mmCIF file of C-alpha atoms in Angstrom:
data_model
loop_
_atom_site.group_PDB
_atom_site.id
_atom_site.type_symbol
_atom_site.label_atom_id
_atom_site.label_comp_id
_atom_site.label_asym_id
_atom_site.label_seq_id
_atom_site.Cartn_x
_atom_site.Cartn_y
_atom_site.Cartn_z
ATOM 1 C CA UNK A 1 30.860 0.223 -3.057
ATOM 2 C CA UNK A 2 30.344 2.206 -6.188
ATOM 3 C CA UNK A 3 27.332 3.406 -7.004
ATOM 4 C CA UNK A 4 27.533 4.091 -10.098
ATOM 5 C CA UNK A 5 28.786 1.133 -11.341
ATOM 6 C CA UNK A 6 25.975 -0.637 -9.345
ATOM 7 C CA UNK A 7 23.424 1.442 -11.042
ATOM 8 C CA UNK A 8 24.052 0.378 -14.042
ATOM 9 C CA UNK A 9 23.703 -3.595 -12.908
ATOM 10 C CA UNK A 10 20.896 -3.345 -11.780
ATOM 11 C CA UNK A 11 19.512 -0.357 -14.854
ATOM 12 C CA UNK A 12 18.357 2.192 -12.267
ATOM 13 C CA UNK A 13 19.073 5.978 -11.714
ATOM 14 C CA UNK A 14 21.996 6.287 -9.539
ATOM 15 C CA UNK A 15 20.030 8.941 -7.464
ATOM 16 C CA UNK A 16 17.810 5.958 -6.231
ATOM 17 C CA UNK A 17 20.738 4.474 -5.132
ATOM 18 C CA UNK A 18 22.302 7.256 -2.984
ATOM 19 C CA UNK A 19 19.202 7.594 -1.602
ATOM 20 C CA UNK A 20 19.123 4.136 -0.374
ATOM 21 C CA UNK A 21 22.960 4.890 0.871
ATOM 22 C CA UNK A 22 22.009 7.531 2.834
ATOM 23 C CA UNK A 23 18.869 6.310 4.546
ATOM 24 C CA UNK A 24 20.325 2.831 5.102
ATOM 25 C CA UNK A 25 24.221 3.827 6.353
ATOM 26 C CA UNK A 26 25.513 1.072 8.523
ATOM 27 C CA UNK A 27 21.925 0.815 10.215
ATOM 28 C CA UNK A 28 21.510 -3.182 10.767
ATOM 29 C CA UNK A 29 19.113 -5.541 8.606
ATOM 30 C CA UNK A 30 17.216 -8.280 9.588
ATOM 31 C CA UNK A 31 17.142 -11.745 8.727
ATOM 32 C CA UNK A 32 14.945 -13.416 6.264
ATOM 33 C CA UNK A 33 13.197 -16.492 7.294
ATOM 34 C CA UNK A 34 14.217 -20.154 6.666
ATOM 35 C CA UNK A 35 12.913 -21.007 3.191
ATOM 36 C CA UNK A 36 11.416 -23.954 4.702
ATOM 37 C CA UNK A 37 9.242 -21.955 6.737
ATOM 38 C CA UNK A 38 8.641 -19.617 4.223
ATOM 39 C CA UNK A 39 5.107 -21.565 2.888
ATOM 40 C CA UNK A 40 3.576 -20.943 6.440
ATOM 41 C CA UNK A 41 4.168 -17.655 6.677
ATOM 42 C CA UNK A 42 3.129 -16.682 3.118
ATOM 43 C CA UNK A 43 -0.175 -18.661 3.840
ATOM 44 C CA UNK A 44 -0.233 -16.553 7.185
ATOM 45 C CA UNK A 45 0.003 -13.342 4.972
ATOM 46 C CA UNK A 46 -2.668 -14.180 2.495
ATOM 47 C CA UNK A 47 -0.285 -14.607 -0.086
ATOM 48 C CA UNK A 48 -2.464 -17.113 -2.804
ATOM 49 C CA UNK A 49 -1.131 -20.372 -4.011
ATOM 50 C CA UNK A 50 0.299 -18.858 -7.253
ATOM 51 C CA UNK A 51 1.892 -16.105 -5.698
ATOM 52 C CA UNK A 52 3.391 -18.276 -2.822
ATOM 53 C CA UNK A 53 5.307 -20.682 -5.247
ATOM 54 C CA UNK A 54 6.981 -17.715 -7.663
ATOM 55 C CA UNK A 55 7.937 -16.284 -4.051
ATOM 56 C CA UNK A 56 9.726 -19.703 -3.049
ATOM 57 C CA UNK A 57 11.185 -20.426 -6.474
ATOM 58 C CA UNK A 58 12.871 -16.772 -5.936
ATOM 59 C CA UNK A 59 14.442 -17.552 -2.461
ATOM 60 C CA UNK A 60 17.352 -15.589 -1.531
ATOM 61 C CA UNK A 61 19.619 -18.390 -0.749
ATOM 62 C CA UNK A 62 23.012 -18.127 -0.081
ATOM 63 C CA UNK A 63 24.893 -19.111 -3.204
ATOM 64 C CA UNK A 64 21.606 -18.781 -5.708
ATOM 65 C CA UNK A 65 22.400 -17.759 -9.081
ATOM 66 C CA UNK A 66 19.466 -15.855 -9.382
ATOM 67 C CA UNK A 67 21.071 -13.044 -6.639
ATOM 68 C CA UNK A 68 23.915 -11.114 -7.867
ATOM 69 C CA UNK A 69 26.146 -8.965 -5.688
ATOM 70 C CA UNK A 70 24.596 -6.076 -6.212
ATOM 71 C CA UNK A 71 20.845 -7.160 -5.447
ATOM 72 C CA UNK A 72 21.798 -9.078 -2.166
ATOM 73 C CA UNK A 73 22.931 -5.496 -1.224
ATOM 74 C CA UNK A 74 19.893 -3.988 -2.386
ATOM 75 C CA UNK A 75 17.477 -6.394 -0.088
ATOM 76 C CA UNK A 76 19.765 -5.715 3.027
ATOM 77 C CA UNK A 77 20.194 -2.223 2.828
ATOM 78 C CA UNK A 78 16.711 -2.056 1.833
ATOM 79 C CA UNK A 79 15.631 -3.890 5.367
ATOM 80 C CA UNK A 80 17.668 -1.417 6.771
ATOM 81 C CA UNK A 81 16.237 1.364 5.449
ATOM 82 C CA UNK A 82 12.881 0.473 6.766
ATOM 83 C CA UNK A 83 13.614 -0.798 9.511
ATOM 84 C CA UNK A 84 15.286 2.172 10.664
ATOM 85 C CA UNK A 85 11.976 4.086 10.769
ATOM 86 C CA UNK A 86 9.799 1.716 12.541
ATOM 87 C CA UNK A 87 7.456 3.749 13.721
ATOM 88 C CA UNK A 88 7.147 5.955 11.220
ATOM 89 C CA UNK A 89 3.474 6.475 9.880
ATOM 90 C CA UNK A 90 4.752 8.283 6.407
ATOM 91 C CA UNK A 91 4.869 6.753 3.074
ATOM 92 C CA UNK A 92 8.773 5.367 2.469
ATOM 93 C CA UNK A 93 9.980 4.150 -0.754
ATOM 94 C CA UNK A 94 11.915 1.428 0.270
ATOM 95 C CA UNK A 95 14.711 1.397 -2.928
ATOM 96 C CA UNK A 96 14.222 1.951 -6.691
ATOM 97 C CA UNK A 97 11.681 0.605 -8.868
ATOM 98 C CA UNK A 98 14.176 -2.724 -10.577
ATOM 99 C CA UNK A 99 13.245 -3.994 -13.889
ATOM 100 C CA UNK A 100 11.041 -7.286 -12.703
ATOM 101 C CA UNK A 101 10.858 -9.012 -15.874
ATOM 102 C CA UNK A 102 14.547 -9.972 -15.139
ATOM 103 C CA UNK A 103 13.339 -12.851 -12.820
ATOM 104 C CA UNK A 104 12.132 -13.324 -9.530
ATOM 105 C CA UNK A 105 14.889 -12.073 -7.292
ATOM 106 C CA UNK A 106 14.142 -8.861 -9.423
ATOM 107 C CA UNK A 107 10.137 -9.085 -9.282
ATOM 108 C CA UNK A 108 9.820 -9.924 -5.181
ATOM 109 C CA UNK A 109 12.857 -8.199 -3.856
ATOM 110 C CA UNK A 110 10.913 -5.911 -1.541
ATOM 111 C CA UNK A 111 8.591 -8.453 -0.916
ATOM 112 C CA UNK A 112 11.588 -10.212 0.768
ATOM 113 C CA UNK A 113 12.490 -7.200 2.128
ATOM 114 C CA UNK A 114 8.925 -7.176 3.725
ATOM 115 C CA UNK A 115 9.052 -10.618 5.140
ATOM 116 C CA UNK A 116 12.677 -9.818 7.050
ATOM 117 C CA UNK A 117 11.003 -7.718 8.333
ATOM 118 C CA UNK A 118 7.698 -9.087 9.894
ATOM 119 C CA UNK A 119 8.857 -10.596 12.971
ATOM 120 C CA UNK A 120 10.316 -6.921 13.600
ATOM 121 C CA UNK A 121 7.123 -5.255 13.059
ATOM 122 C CA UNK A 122 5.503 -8.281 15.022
ATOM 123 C CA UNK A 123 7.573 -7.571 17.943
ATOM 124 C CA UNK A 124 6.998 -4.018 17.744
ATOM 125 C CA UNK A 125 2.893 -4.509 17.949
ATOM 126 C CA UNK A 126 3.238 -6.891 20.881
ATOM 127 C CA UNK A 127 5.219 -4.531 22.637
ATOM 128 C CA UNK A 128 2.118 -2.117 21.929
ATOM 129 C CA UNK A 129 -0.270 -4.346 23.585
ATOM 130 C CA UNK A 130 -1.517 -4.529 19.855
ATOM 131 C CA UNK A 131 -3.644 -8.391 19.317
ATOM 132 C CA UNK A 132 -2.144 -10.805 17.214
ATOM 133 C CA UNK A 133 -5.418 -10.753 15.395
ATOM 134 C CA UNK A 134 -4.992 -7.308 14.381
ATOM 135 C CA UNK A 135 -1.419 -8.071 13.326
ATOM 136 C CA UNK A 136 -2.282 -10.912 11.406
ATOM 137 C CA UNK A 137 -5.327 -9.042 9.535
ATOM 138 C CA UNK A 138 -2.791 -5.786 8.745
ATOM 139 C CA UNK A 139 -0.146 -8.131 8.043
ATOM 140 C CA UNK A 140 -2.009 -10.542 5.426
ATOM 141 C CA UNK A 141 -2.648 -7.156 2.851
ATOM 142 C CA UNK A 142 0.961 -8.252 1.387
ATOM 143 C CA UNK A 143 -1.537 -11.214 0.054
ATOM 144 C CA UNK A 144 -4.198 -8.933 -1.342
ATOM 145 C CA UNK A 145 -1.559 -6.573 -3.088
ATOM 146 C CA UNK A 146 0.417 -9.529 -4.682
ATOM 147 C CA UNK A 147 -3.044 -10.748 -6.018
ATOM 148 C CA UNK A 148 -3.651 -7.252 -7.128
ATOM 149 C CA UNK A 149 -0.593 -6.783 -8.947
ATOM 150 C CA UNK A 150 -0.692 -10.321 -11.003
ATOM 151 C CA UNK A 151 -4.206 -8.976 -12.101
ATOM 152 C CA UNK A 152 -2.408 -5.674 -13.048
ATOM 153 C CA UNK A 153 0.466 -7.802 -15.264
ATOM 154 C CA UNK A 154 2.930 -6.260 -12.795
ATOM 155 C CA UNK A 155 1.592 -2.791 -13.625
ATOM 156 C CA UNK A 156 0.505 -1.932 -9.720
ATOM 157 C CA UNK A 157 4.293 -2.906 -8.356
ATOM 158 C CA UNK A 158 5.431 0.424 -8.253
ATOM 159 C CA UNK A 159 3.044 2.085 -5.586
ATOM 160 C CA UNK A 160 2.492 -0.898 -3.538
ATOM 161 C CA UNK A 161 6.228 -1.324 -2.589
ATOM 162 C CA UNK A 162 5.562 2.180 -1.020
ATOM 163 C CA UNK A 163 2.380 1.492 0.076
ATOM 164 C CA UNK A 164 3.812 -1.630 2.501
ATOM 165 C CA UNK A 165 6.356 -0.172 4.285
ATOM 166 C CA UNK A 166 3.199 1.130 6.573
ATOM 167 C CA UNK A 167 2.659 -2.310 7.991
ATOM 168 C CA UNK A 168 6.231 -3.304 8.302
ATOM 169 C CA UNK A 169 6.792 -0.206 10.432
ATOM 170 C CA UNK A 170 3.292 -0.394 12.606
ATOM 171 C CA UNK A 171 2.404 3.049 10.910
ATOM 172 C CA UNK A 172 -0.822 1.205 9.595
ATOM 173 C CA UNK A 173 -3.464 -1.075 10.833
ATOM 174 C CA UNK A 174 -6.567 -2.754 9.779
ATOM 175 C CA UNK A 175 -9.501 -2.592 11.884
ATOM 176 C CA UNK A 176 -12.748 -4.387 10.082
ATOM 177 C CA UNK A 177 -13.295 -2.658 6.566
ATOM 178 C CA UNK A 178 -11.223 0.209 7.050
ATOM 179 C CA UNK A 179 -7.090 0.698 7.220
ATOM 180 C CA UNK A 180 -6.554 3.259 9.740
ATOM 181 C CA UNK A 181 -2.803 5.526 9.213
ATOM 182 C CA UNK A 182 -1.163 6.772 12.144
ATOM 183 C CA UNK A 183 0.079 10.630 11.980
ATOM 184 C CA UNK A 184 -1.468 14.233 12.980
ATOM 185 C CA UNK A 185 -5.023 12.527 11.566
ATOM 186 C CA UNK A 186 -6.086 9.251 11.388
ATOM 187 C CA UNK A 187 -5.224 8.358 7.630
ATOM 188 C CA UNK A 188 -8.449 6.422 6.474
ATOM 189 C CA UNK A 189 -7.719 3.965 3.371
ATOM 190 C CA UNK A 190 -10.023 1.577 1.887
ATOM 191 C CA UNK A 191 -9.046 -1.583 0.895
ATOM 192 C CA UNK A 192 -10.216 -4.131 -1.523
ATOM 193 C CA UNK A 193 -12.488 -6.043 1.225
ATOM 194 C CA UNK A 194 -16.035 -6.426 0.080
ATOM 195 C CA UNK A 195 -19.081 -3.261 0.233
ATOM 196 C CA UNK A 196 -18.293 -0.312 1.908
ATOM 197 C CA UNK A 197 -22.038 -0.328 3.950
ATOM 198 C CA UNK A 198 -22.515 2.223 6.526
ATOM 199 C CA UNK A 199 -22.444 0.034 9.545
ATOM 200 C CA UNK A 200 -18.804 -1.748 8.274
ATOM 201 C CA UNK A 201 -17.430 1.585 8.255
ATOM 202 C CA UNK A 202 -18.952 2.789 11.381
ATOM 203 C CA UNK A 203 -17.530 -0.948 13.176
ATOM 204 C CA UNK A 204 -14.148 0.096 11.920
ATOM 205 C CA UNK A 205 -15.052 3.919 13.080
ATOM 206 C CA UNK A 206 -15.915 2.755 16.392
ATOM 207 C CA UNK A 207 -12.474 0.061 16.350
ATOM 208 C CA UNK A 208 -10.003 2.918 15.809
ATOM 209 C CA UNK A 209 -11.710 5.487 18.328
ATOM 210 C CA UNK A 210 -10.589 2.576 21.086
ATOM 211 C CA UNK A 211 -7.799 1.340 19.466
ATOM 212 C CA UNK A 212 -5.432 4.017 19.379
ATOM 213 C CA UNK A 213 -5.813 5.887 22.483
ATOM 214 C CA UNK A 214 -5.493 2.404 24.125
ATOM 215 C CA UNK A 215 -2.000 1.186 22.442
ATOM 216 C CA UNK A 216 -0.385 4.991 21.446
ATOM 217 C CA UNK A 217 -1.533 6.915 24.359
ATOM 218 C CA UNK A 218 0.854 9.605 24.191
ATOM 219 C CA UNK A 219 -1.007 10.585 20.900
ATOM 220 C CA UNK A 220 -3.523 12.618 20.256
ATOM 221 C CA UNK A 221 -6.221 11.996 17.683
ATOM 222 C CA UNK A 222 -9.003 15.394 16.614
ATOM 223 C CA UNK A 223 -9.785 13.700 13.297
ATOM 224 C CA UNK A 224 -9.747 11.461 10.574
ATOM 225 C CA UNK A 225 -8.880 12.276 7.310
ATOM 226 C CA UNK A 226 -9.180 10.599 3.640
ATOM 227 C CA UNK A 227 -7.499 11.490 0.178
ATOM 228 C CA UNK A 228 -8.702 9.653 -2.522
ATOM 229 C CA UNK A 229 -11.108 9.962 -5.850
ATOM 230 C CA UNK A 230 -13.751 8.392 -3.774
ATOM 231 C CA UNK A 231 -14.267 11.414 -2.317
ATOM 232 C CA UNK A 232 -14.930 13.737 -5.429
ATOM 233 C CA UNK A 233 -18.231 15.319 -5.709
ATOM 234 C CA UNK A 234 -18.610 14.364 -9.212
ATOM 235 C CA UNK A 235 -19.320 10.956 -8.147
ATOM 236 C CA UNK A 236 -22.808 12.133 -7.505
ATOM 237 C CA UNK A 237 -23.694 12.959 -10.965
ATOM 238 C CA UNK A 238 -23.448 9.206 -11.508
ATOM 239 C CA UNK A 239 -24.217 7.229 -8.503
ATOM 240 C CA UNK A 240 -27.689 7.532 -6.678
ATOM 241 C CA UNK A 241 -27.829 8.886 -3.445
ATOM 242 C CA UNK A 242 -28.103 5.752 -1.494
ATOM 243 C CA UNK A 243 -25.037 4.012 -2.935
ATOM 244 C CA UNK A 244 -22.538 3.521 -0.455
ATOM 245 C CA UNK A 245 -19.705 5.489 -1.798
ATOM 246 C CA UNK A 246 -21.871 8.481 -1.698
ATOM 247 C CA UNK A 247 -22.730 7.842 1.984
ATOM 248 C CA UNK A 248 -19.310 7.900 2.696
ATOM 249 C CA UNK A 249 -18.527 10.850 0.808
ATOM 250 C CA UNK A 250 -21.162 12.685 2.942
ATOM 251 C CA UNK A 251 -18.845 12.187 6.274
ATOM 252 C CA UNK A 252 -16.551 14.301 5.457
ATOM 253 C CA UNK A 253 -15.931 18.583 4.739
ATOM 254 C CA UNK A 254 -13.572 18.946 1.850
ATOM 255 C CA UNK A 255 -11.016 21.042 2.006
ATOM 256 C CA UNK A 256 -11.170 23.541 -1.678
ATOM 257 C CA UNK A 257 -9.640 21.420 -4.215
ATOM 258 C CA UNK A 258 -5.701 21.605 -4.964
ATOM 259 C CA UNK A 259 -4.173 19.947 -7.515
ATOM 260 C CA UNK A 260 -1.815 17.384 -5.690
ATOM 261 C CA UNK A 261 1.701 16.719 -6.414
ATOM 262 C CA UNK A 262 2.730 13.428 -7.682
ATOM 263 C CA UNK A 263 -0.919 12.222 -7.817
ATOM 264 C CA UNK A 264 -2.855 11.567 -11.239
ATOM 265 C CA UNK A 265 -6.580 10.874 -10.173
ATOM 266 C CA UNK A 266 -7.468 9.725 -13.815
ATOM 267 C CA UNK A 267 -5.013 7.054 -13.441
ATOM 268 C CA UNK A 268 -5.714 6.273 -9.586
ATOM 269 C CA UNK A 269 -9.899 5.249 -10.677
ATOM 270 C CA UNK A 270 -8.260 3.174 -13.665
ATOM 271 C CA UNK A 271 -6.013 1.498 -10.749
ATOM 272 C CA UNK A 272 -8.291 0.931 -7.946
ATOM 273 C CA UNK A 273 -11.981 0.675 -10.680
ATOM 274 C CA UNK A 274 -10.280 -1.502 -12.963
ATOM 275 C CA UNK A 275 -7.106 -2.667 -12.172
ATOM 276 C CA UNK A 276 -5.460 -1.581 -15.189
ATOM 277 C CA UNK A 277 -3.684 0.944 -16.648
ATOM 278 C CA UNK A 278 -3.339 0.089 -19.906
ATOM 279 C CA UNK A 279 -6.305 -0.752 -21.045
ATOM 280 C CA UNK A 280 -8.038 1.499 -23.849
ATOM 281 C CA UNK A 281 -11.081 3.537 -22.593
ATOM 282 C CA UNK A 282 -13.921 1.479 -24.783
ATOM 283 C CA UNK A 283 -12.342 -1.814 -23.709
ATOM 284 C CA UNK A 284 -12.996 -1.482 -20.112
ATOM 285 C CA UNK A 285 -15.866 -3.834 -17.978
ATOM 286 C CA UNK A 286 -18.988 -1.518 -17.640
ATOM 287 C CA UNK A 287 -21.036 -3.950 -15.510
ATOM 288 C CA UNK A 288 -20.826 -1.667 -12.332
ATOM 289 C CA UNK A 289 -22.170 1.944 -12.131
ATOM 290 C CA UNK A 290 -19.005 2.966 -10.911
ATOM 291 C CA UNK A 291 -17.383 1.276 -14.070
ATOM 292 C CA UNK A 292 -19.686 2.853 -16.082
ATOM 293 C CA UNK A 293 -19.005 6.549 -14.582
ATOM 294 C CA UNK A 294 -15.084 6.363 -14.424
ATOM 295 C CA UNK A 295 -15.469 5.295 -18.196
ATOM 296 C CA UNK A 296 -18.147 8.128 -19.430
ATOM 297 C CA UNK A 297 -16.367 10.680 -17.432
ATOM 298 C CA UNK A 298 -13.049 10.040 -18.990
ATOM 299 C CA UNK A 299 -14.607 9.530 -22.410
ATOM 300 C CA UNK A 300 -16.422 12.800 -22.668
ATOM 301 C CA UNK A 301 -13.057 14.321 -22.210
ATOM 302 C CA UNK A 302 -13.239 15.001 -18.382
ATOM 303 C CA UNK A 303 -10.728 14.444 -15.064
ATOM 304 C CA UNK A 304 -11.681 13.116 -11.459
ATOM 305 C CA UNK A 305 -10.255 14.617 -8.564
ATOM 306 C CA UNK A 306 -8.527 13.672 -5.748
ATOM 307 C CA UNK A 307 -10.118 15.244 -2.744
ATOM 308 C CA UNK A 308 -9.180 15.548 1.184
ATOM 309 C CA UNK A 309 -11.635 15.645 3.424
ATOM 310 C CA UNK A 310 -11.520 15.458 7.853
ATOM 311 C CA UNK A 311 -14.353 14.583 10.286
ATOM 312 C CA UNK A 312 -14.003 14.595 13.810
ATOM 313 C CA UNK A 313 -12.059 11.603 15.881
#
């Protein structure tokens, strides 16, 4: 095929594309669904009403107009990509970021590309002794993120097609209020799942300790580990004491601050605070006193942090 020429169909860098070449080769796909069945499992995956129905109208079926050549061979060699690191417990772009206002083909691609691949990643956790309850809650964030994103105006995209090749690749799993990343540390990420109280995090604490040693025993777990703007000490000069963010801040020894790579912490609070990145500073909600802290911080001409800290396994 020619890259190049594909590049330019679908209007992204031609790097991207070699990429995808390179990591996918020959490897094999996987299968999507029937489209008939496609309504179950989208309900199965917390995928809401609204979200279901553009995902449907999108299909990939043979002989739709709304797949050309080129993205067809996009989705499959996309599935192949990921599906060739199952696994894996690193984040994994799964192609390049496509221009979604084209239409749905364009907007859900790798959400078709996660689909193919859930009976994969399905057989891979049974084969781990892993509960299909477990599955089924690590499974169901494509839901959650979809719900995100529409709240985002298609803003969030981006990161979360990253962010999902964890769970299609059983490098991820939810256990109660925490996500829990395989890899030299357990990875701990906090999704959008109600208060983050001391006891849910200690239940999904206590969930992980058994969990992993039971179903990856050839691993071995010292610590857990967290990066993320939660855990910057200027939170405190907002938030009392007691609040639960600070409590969990407390369970962990920073390492000394780096600047990361790739990483804006200004724009990860707007993202995960507000769920916007657009939005001007004095148009934001300030009915939290998080709200009101990302927003005063950022006004008087400040930056968060994004801070990694460990505690032991």
């Amino acid at each position: 095929m020619d890259l190049d020429d594909t590049a330019v169909r679908l209007g992204v860098p031609v790097e991207d594309l070699a990429r995808v070449h390179r990591l996918a080769g020959d490897r094999p796909s996987a299968p999507l669904p029937a489209r008939a069945d496609a309504p179950a499992i989208l309900d199965r995956l917390g995928v809401r009403p609204d979200d279901a129905a553009e995902v449907v109208a999108g299909w990939p079926d043979p002989g739709s107009p709304l797949w050309t050549p080129e993205l067809r061979w996009l989705l499959d060699r996309s599935i192949a990509l990921v599906r060739a690191d199952l696994g894996g417990h690193d984040w994994l772009p799964p192609g390049p970021a496509l221009p979604r206002e084209r239409g749905p083909a364009w907007r859900h691609l790798y959400v078709y590309a996660y689909l193919a691949l859930v009976d994969v990643v399905t057989a891979y956790h049974r084969d781990h002794g892993i509960d299909d309850a477990v599955t089924r809650a690590t499974l169901a964030d494509l839901g959650r993120n979809l719900a995100i994103d529409r709240r985002m105006a298609g803003e969030g995209w981006p990161v979360m097609q990253s962010w999902l090749t964890l769970h299609t690749r059983g490098g991820l799993y939810e256990l109660g209020r925490l996500q829990h990343q395989r890899g030299d540390t357990i990875g701990l990420h906090i999704p959008e799942a109600g208060p983050l109280s001391p006891a849910a995090v200690d239940a999904s604490l206590d969930r992980a300790r058994a969990f992993f040693p039971r179903h990856f025993p050839d691993e071995r777990h010292t610590e857990f580990s967290c990066g993320s703007w939660l855990l910057d000490p200027q939170l405190r000069e907002y938030l009392p004491e007691d609040s639960n963010i600070v409590r969990f801040q407390r369970r962990f020894a920073l390492e000394p601050y780096q600047e990361p790579d790739g990483i804006d912490a200004d724009v990860e609070v707007l993202r995960f605070v507000f769920r916007t990145l657009s939005t001007p500073l004095d148009r934001l909600e300030r009915r939290t006193a998080l709200q009101r802290a990302a927003v005063d911080h950022l006004a008087a001409g400040r930056h968060w942090q994004w801070r990694v800290g460990r505690f032991p396994f």
